[in-house]
Tab-separated table of C-alpha atoms in Angstrom:
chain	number	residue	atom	x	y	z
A	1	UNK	CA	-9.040	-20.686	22.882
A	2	UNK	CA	-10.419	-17.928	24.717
A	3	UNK	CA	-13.638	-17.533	26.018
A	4	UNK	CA	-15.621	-14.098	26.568
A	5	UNK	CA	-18.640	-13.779	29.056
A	6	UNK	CA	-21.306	-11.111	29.161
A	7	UNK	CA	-19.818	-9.117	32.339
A	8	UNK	CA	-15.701	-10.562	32.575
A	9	UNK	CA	-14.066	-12.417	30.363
A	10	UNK	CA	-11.174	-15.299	30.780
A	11	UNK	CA	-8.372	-16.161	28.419
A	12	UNK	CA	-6.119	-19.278	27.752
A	13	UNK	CA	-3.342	-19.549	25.390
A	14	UNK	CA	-4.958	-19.936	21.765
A	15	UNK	CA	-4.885	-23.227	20.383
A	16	UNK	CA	-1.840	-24.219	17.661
A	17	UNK	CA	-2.454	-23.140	14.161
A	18	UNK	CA	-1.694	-24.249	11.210
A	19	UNK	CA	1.420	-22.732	8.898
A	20	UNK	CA	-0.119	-23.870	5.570
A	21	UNK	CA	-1.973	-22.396	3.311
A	22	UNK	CA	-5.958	-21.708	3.878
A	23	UNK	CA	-8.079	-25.006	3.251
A	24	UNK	CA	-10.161	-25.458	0.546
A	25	UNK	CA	-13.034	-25.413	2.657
A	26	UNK	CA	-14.419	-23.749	5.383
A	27	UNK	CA	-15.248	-25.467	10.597
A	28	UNK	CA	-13.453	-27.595	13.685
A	29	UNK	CA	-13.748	-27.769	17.676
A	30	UNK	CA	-14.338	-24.536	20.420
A	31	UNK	CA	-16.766	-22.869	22.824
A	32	UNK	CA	-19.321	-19.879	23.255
A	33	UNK	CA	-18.454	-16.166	24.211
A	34	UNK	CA	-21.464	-14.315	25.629
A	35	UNK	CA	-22.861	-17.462	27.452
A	36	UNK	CA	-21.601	-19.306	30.533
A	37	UNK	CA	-23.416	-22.636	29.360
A	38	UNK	CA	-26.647	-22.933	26.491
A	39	UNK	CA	-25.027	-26.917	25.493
A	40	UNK	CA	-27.690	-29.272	24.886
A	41	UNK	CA	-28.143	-32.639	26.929
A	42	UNK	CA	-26.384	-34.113	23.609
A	43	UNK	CA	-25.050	-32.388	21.112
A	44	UNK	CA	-25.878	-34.019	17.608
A	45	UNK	CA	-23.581	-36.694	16.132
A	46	UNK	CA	-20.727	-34.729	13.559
A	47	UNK	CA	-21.519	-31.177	15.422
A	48	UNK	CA	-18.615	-28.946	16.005
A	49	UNK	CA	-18.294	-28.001	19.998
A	50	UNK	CA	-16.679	-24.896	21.440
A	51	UNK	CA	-17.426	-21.560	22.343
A	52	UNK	CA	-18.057	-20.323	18.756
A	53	UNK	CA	-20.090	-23.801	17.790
A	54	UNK	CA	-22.464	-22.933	21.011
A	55	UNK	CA	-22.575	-19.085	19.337
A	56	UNK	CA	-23.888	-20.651	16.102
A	57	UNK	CA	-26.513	-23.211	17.521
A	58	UNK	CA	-27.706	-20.931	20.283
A	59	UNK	CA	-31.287	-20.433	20.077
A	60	UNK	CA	-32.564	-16.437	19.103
A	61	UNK	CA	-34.277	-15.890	22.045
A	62	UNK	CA	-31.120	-16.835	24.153
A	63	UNK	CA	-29.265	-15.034	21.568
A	64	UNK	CA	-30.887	-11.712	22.047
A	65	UNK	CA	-30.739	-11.894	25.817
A	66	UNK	CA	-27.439	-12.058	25.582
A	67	UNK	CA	-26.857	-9.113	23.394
A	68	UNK	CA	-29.126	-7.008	25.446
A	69	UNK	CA	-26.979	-8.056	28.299
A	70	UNK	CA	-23.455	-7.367	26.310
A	71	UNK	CA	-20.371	-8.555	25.941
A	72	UNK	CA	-17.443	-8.458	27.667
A	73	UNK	CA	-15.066	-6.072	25.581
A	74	UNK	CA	-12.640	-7.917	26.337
A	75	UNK	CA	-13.862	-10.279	23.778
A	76	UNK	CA	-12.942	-8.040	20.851
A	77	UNK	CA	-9.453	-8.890	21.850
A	78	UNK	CA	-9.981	-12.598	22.004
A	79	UNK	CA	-11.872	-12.296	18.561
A	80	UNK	CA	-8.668	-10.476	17.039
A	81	UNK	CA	-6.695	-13.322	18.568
A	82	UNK	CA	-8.723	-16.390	16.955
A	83	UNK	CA	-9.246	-14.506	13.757
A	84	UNK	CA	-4.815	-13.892	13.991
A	85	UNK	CA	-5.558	-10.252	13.307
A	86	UNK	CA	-4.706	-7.075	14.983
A	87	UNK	CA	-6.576	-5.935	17.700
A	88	UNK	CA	-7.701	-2.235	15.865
A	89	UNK	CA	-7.849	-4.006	12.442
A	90	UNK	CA	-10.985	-6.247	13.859
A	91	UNK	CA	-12.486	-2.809	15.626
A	92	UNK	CA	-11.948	-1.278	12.363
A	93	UNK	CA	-14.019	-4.786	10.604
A	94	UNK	CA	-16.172	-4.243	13.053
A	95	UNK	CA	-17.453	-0.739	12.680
A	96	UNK	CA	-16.264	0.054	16.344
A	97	UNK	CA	-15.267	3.472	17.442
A	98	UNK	CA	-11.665	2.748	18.395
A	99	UNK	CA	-11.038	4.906	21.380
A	100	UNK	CA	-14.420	3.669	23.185
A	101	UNK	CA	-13.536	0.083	22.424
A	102	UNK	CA	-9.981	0.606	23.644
A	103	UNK	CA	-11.046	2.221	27.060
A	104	UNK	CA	-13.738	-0.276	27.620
A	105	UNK	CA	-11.034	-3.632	26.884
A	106	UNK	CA	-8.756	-1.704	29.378
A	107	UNK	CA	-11.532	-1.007	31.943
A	108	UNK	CA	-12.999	-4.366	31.768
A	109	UNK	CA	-16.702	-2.865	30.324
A	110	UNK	CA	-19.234	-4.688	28.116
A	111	UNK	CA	-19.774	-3.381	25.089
A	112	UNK	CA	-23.304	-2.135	24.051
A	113	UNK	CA	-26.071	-3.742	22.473
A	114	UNK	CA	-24.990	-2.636	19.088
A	115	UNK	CA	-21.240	-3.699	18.956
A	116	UNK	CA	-22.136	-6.880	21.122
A	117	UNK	CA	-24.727	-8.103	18.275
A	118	UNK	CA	-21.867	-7.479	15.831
A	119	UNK	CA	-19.281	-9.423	17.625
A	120	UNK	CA	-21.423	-11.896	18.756
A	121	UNK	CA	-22.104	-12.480	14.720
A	122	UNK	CA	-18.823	-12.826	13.888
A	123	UNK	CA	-18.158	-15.497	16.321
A	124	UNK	CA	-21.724	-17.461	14.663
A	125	UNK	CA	-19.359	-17.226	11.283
A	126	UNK	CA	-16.771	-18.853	13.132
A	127	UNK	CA	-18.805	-21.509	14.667
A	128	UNK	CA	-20.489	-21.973	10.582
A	129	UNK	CA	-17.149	-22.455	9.665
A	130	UNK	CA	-16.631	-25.108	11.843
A	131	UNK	CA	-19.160	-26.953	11.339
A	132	UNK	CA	-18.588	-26.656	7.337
A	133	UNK	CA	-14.988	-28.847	7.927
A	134	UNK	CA	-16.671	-30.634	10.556
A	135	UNK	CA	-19.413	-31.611	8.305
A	136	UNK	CA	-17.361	-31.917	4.963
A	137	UNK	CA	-13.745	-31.498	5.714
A	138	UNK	CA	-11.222	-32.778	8.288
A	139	UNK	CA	-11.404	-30.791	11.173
A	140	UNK	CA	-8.252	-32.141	12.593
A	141	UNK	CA	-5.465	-29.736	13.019
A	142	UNK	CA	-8.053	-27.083	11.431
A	143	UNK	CA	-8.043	-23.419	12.758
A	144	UNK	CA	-11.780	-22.135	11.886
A	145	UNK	CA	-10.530	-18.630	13.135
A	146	UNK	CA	-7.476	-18.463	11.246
A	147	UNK	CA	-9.095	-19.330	8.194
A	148	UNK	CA	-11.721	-16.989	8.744
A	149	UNK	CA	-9.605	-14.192	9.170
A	150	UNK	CA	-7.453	-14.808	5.525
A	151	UNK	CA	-10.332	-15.835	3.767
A	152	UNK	CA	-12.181	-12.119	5.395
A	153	UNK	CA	-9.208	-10.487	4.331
A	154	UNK	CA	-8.883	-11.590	0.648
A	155	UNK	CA	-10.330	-9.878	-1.965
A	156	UNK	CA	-13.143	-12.092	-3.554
A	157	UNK	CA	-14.895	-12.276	-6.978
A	158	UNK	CA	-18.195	-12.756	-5.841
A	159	UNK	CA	-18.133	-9.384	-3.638
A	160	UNK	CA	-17.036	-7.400	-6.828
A	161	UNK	CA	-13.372	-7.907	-5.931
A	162	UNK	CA	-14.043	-6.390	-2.226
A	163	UNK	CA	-13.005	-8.407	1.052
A	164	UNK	CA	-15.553	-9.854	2.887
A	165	UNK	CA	-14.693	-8.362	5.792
A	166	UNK	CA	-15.884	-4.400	4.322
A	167	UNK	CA	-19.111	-6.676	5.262
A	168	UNK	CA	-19.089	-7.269	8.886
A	169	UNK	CA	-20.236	-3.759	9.917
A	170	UNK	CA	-23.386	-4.483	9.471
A	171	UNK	CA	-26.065	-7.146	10.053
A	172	UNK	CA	-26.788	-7.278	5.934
A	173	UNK	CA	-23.410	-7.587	5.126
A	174	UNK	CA	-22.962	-10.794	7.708
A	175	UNK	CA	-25.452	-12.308	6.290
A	176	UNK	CA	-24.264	-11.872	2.674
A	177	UNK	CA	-20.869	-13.148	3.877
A	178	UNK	CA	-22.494	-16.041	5.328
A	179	UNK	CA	-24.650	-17.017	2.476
A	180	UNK	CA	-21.250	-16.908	0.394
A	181	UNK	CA	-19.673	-19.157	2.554
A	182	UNK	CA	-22.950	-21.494	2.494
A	183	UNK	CA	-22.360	-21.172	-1.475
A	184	UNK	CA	-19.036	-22.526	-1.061
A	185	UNK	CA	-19.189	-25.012	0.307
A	186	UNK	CA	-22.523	-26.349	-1.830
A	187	UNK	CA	-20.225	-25.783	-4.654
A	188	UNK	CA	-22.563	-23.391	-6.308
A	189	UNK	CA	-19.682	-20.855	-5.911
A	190	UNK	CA	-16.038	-22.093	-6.781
C-alpha cells in the first residue's frame, strides 16, 4: 500500500490483488495520503482502516487544511498504482496537465490546491469503497483500488453508457460517481 504525505511521500510494495473478476459489490483495509495521523482514539466497530479509510472519515476542516497544504505528487503515482492503472491514464482521469504533473512526481513537488482536492477525492472513493465490502461484503482478499479502477473504467448504464471515470475531473462529477456507488450498493441501482 503506499502512502502519500503533504510535502514527501513513502512507498511499499502494493498489497496482493485479486485475479478474478470485479466483486459484486463495492471496500476493505488501508491508510490516509495527505495526513501523517487524523485516527480516532477508536475507530468504530466494522470500519475499514488504512490510508484511504482515514481519507474518507477525515473531518472537512482537517480535510481542507490539507488541500491547502497539498499533496505530495508523488501520490498521483501511488493512486495509479492502487487503482492498477497507468500513471498518465489517472492524470488524464484526473484533469491534470501531464507535463506539470510529470515534472513535479520527478522533482518531488506537491501538487496545488486544485489537483490535490481532486486526488485527495479519489482516494475518499476508495476509502467508500471499502467500507461498502467492509460493511456488506467480505473484505478479505478484497482490493478496493483495483475494483475501483475496472469498475471507473467500464462503461455504465446509469452515466448514459459513459465511464465513470469522464467524472473525476471535477468535484460534481465525484460526487455523482459517489452517489452511484451509494445506489449500488442500497440496491436502488442494479
Amino acid at each position: 500500500m503506499t502512502r502519500a504525505t503533504p510535502r514527501t511521500s513513502r512507498s511499499t510494495s502494493p498489497s496482493a490483488s485479486r485475479a478474478s473478476p470485479m466483486p459484486p459489490r463495492p471496500g476493505a483495509a488501508a491508510r490516509v495520503p495527505g495526513r501523517a495521523s487524523t485516527r480516532r482514539t477508536g475507530p468504530r466497530a466494522g470500519a475499514a482502516t488504512g490510508v484511504y479509510a482515514d481519507a474518507l472519515a477525515m473531518p472537512v476542516q482537517d480535510r481542507i487544511a490539507v488541500i491547502r497544504q497539498g499533496l505530495g505528487a508523488q501520490g498521483v503515482s501511488d493512486m495509479a498504482s492502487a487503482l492498477q492503472l497507468s500513471v498518465d491514464r489517472t492524470i488524464h482521469i484526473l484533469g491534470f496537465p501531464k507535463s506539470t504533473v510529470l515534472r513535479k512526481i520527478k522533482g518531488a513537488d506537491v501538487l496545488d490546491s486544485d489537483q490535490s482536492e481532486r486526488l485527495f477525492q479519489l482516494q475518499r472513493l476508495i476509502g467508500m469503497v471499502q467500507q461498502m465490502v467492509q460493511d456488506y461484503g467480505d473484505p478479505q482478499g478484497f482490493d478496493a483500488g483495483q475494483w475501483l479502477g475496472q469498475w471507473l473504467e467500464q462503461a455504465n448504464p446509469a452515466l448514459g453508457g459513459e465511464k465513470p471515470a469522464a467524472y473525476l475531473d471535477t468535484a460534481s462529477g465525484v460526487a455523482l460517481v459517489e452517489s452511484l456507488l451509494h445506489r449500488m450498493i442500497s440496491g436502488a441501482y442494479a
